[in-house]
Coordinates of C-alpha atoms in Angstrom, one line a residue:
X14 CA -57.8 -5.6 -41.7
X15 CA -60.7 -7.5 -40.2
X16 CA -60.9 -10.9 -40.1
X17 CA -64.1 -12.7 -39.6
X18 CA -63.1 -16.0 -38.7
X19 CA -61.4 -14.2 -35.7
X20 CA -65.1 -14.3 -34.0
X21 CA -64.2 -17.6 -32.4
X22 CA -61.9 -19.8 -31.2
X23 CA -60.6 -23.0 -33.2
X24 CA -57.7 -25.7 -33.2
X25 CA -54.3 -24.7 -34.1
X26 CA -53.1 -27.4 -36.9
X27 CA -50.4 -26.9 -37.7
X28 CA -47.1 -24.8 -36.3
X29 CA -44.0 -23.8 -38.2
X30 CA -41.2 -23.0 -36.7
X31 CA -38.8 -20.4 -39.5
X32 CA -35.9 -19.4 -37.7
X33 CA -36.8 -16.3 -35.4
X34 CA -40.4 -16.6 -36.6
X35 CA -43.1 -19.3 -35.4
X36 CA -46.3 -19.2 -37.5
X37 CA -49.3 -20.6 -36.1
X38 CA -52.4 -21.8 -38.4
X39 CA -55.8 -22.6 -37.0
X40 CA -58.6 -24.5 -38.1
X41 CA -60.5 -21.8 -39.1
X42 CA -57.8 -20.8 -41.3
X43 CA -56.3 -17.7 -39.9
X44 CA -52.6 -17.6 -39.5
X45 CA -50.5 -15.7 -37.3
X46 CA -46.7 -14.9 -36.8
X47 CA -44.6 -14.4 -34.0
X48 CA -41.0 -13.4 -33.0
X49 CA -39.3 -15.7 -31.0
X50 CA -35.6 -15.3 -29.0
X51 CA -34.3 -13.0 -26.2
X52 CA -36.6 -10.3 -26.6
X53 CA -39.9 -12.0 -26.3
X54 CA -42.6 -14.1 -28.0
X55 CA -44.5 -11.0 -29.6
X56 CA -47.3 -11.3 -32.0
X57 CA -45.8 -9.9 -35.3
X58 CA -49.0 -9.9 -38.3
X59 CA -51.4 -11.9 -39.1
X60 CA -50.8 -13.9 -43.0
X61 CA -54.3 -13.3 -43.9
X62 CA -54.1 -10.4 -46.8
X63 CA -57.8 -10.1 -47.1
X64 CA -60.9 -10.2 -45.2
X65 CA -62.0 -13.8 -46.8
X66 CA -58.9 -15.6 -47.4
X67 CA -58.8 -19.4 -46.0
X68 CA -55.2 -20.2 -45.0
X69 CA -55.0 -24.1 -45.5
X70 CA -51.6 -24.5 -45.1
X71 CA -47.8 -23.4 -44.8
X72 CA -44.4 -24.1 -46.1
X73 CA -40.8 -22.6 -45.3
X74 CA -39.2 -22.5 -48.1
X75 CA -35.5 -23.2 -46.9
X76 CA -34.0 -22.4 -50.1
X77 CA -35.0 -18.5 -50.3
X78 CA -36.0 -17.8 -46.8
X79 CA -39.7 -17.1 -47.0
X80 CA -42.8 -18.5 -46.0
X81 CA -45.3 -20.1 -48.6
X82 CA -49.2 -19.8 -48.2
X83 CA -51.4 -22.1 -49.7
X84 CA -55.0 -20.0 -49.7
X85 CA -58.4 -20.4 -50.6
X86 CA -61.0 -17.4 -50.9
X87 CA -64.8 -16.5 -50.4
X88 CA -64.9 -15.0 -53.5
X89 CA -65.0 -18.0 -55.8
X90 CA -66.6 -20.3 -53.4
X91 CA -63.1 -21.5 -51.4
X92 CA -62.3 -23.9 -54.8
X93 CA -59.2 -22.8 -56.0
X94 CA -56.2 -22.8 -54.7
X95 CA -53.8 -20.1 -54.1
X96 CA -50.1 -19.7 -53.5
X97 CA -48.5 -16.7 -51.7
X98 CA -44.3 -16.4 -51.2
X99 CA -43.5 -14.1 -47.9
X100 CA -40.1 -13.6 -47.2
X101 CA -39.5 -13.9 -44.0
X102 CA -38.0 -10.3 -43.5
X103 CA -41.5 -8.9 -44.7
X104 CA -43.1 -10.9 -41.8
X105 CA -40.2 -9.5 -39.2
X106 CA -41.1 -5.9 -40.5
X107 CA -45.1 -6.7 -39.9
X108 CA -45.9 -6.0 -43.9
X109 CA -47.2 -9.9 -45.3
X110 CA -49.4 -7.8 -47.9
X111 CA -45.4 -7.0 -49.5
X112 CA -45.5 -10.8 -50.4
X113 CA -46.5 -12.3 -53.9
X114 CA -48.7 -14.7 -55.8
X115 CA -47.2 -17.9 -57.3
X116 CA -48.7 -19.9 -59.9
X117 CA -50.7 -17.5 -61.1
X118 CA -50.9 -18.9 -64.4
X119 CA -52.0 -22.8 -63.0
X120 CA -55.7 -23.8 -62.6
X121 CA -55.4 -25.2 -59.2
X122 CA -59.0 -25.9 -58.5
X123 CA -60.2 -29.1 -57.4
X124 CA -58.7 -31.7 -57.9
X125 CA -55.6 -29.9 -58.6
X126 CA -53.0 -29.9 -56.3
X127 CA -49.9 -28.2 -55.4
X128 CA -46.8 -29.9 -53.6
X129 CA -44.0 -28.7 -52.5
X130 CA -40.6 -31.2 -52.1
X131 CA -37.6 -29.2 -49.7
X132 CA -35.5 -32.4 -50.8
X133 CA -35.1 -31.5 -54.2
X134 CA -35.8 -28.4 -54.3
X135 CA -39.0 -28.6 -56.4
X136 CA -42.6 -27.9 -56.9
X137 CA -45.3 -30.0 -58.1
X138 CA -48.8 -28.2 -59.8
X139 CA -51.6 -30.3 -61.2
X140 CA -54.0 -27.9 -62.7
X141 CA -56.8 -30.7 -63.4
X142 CA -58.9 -27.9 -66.2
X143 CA -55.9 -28.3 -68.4
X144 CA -54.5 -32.0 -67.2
X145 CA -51.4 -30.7 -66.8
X146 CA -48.6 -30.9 -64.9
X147 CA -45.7 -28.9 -64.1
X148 CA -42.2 -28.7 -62.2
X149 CA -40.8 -25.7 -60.6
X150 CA -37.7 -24.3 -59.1
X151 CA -38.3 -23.9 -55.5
X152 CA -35.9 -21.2 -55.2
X153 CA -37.1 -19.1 -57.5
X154 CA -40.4 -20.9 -59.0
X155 CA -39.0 -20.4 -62.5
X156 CA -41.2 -23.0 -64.6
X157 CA -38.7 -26.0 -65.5
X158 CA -41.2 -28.6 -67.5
X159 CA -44.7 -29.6 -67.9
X160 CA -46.0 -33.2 -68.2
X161 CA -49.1 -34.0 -70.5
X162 CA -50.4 -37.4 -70.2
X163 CA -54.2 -38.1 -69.4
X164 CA -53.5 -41.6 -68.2
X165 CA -51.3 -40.4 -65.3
X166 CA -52.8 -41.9 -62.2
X167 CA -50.6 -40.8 -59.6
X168 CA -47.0 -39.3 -59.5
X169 CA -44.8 -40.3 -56.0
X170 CA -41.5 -37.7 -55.6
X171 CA -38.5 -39.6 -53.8
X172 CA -34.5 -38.0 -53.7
X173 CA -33.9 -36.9 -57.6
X174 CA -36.4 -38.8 -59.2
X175 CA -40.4 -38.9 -59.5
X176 CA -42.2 -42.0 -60.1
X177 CA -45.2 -41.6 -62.7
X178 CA -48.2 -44.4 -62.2
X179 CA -50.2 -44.7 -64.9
X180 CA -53.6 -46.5 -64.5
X181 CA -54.1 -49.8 -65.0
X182 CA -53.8 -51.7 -68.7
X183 CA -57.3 -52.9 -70.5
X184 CA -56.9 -56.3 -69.8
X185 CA -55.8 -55.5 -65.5
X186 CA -53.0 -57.5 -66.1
X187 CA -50.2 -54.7 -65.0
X188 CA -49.8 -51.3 -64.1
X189 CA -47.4 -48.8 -66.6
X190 CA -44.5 -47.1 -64.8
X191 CA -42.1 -44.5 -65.6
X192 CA -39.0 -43.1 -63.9
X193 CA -38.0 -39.3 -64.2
X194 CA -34.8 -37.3 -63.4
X195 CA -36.6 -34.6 -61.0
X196 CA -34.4 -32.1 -62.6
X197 CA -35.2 -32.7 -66.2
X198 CA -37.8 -34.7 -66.8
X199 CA -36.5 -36.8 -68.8
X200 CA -37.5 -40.2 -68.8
X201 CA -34.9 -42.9 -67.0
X202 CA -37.0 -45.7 -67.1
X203 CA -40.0 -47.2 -68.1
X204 CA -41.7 -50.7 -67.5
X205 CA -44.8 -52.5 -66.8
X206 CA -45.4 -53.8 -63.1
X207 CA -47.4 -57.0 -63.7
X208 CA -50.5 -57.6 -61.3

């Protein structure tokens, strides 16, 4: 595999540190592993998959030992996003193309997101095409709920619960709030946070 954004040098932004393995992501979006411990700091593989994939960034998943790669590619004009699960016993073995997609079913071009939360265990997709969003199980990114609501502003994730903002009332006088279980979805609480 050649990569062409190998032709020069650029910034490491980003290092992540999986228990024997340190990955190391660059500006120009090539990502590399390597072993760490008593037998040396050896170059293992490089994440990239393909000649034009964009890593933008990383995630160790904790909660099934792998490493998550959040891609974009040349091929439809570095828009959408793209999610890739590595366990980390693939990387040790030098084989990151054994890896798979996630989210293949999500729209995740701009301004759609993808977030992942290690403190409960989740994952957050927005596909924006659809106005959608959905919860996942981190461990084994089964699909748990969607959330369909237009006038969703903004959604903040704290310890078992997600906060959903909605955008302002007509009149500016205060802002709609609702209070999730992370788990369920199910509404806890809703209110209106006067301005």
């Amino acid at each position: 595999l050649k990569l062409p954004f190998l032709k020069k040098r650029s910034k490491i932004l980003e290092i992540v540190a999986a228990k024997d393995v340190i990955f190391a992501l660059a500006a120009s979006g090539v990502c590399v592993a390597y072993s760490r411990g008593h037998l040396g700091n050896d170059r293992l593989c490089f994440l990239n998959v393909s000649p034009y994939e964009v890593i933008r960034s990383l995630f160790f998943n904790k909660a099934n030992n792998s490493i998550i790669t959040v891609s974009v590619y040349k091929q439809d004009n570095f828009s959408s996003l793209n999610c890739r699960s590595t366990p980390l016993e693939y990387i040790r073995r030098k084989e990151p193309a054994s890896g798979f997609s996630l989210f293949d079913t999500e729209s995740l071009r701009f301004p759609g997101f993808v977030e992942f939360d290690d403190v409960n265990g989740k994952v957050l997709t927005y596909s924006a095409a659809d106005k959608i969003y959905k919860v996942w199980d981190l461990k084994n990114y089964t699909h748990l709920y969607s959330i369909t609501d237009d006038s969703i502003s903004e959604i903040k994730i704290s310890p078992g619960i997600m906060l959903l903002i909605y955008h302002k009332c007509p009149s500016g006088a205060h802002v709609p709030l609702k209070i999730l279980s992370i788990d369920t979805g199910d509404v806890l609480l809703s209110f209106k946070h006067q301005l």
